[in-house]
Amino acid sequence: QVQLVESGGGSVQAGGSLRLSCAASGTIFSSNVMGWYRQAPGKPRELVARITSGGNTKYADSVKGRFTIDRDNAKNTVYLQMNSLKPEDTAVYYCRVDHGADVDWGQGTQITVPS
């Protein structure tokens, strides 16, 4: 069983920054992908960014140049630095880890950027 604990959510004015953290505990294969997804009200959950254990990254077009994902493999922790936040970034952000045949999700953390 893998537990993902997210932190760093909140409310920030447009143009501001936030940094999310997600710490994974439990049995995780060393080769894995950690990522952030988000879900806005009435919309499907979507990929924000993901990073492999080797450091390869993928970003949604909507966040390229504004968000940066990185990870600390020794701590099984993934981070999401979010800059130049926009009202359309408002959503619940979920951490996810893909390892082997398993997928685990965090509980989600709310990010609100008032318009």
XYZ file of N, CA, C and O in Angstrom, residues 1-6 21-25 28 33-39 44-50 78 92-99 101-109:
176
model
N 0.859 -1.189 0.000
C 0.000 0.000 0.000
C 0.892 1.235 0.000
O 1.817 1.346 0.795
N 0.572 2.149 -0.904
C 1.328 3.401 -1.005
C 0.440 4.532 -0.522
O -0.727 4.627 -0.888
N 0.994 5.376 0.302
C 0.280 6.579 0.744
C 0.962 7.808 0.164
O 2.189 7.908 0.188
N 0.138 8.710 -0.340
C 0.645 9.964 -0.898
C 0.059 11.096 -0.076
O -1.163 11.226 0.032
N 0.931 11.921 0.472
C 0.489 13.039 1.300
C 0.904 14.338 0.623
O 2.096 14.604 0.460
N -0.098 15.122 0.243
C 0.137 16.376 -0.455
C 0.108 17.545 0.513
O -0.584 17.505 1.532
N 3.905 19.924 -2.661
C 4.757 18.785 -2.351
C 3.895 17.542 -2.198
O 2.750 17.634 -1.752
N 4.461 16.409 -2.550
C 3.761 15.134 -2.371
C 4.789 14.095 -1.944
O 5.709 13.785 -2.711
N 4.615 13.592 -0.738
C 5.533 12.587 -0.208
C 4.872 11.226 -0.266
O 3.744 11.052 0.219
N 5.570 10.262 -0.849
C 5.065 8.901 -0.975
C 5.714 8.004 0.066
O 6.920 8.078 0.293
N 4.908 7.176 0.681
C 5.431 6.199 1.631
C 4.862 4.837 1.312
O 3.795 4.721 0.715
N 7.319 1.153 -3.091
C 7.270 1.734 -4.431
C 8.435 1.201 -5.233
O 9.568 1.216 -4.778
N 6.787 6.667 -12.107
C 6.455 7.993 -12.625
C 5.602 8.684 -11.570
O 4.598 8.120 -11.115
N 5.996 9.872 -11.186
C 5.207 10.670 -10.254
C 4.690 11.886 -10.994
O 5.377 12.443 -11.862
N 3.475 12.266 -10.661
C 2.902 13.373 -11.401
C 1.826 14.110 -10.645
O 1.412 13.707 -9.552
N 1.417 15.198 -11.252
C 0.332 16.028 -10.739
C -0.774 16.115 -11.783
O -0.496 16.340 -12.978
N -1.969 15.927 -11.317
C -3.163 16.070 -12.142
C -4.067 17.095 -11.444
O -3.899 17.374 -10.260
N -5.024 17.619 -12.193
C -5.958 18.552 -11.572
C -7.352 18.341 -12.136
O -7.517 17.864 -13.261
N -8.316 18.741 -11.323
C -9.710 18.634 -11.733
C -10.449 19.878 -11.280
O -10.557 20.145 -10.077
N -13.165 17.080 -16.530
C -12.467 15.832 -16.222
C -11.096 16.103 -15.618
O -10.527 17.194 -15.794
N -10.581 15.114 -14.924
C -9.236 15.242 -14.378
C -8.233 15.234 -15.532
O -8.356 14.453 -16.480
N -7.222 16.093 -15.445
C -6.253 16.211 -16.530
C -4.829 16.220 -15.985
O -4.580 16.649 -14.851
N -3.921 15.776 -16.827
C -2.510 15.812 -16.470
C -2.023 17.251 -16.416
O -2.305 18.053 -17.310
N -1.262 17.568 -15.386
C -0.570 18.855 -15.299
C 0.896 18.660 -15.670
O 1.420 19.317 -16.561
N 1.543 17.732 -14.986
C 2.947 17.444 -15.248
C 3.304 16.111 -14.619
O 2.698 15.712 -13.621
N 4.278 15.426 -15.209
C 4.745 14.188 -14.619
C 6.246 14.076 -14.859
O 6.803 14.703 -15.762
N 7.708 14.393 -4.738
C 7.611 15.154 -5.975
C 7.082 16.544 -5.642
O 6.277 16.708 -4.725
N -8.717 21.243 -7.957
C -8.126 20.347 -6.964
C -6.959 19.641 -7.649
O -7.127 19.067 -8.730
N -5.806 19.703 -7.037
C -4.605 19.101 -7.586
C -4.312 17.790 -6.870
O -4.288 17.733 -5.636
N -4.095 16.746 -7.655
C -3.861 15.405 -7.126
C -2.459 14.928 -7.501
O -2.031 15.070 -8.654
N -1.822 14.330 -6.554
C -0.556 13.658 -6.797
C -0.851 12.217 -7.219
O -1.824 11.601 -6.748
N -0.030 11.693 -8.093
C -0.229 10.323 -8.563
C 1.138 9.666 -8.748
O 2.088 10.311 -9.183
N 1.208 8.380 -8.436
C 2.421 7.614 -8.718
C 2.049 6.348 -9.472
O 1.117 5.640 -9.087
N 2.727 6.124 -10.583
C 2.600 4.911 -11.381
C 3.852 4.082 -11.127
O 4.963 4.543 -11.420
N 3.651 2.878 -10.617
C 4.805 2.021 -10.336
C 4.416 0.579 -10.597
O 3.512 0.038 -9.976
N 2.484 -2.195 -12.134
C 1.106 -2.237 -12.618
C 0.163 -1.416 -11.732
O -1.046 -1.404 -11.972
N 0.708 -0.741 -10.744
C -0.119 -0.038 -9.760
C -0.142 1.464 -10.012
O 0.833 2.051 -10.481
N -1.274 2.070 -9.651
C -1.440 3.520 -9.697
C -2.044 3.936 -8.362
O -3.060 3.380 -7.932
N -1.430 4.907 -7.719
C -1.945 5.413 -6.444
C -2.126 6.927 -6.531
O -1.337 7.615 -7.180
N -3.151 7.399 -5.838
C -3.506 8.819 -5.867
C -3.447 9.401 -4.461
O -3.755 8.719 -3.469
N -3.118 10.689 -4.404
C -3.248 11.421 -3.168
C -4.690 11.876 -2.968
O -5.546 11.657 -3.828
N -4.923 12.537 -1.849
C -6.276 12.935 -1.501
C -6.700 14.223 -2.182
O -7.888 14.559 -2.218
N -5.751 14.948 -2.730
C -6.050 16.188 -3.428
C -5.875 17.406 -2.539
O -6.081 17.343 -1.325
N -5.469 18.497 -3.171
C -5.317 19.763 -2.452
C -5.860 20.885 -3.338
O -5.619 20.910 -4.542
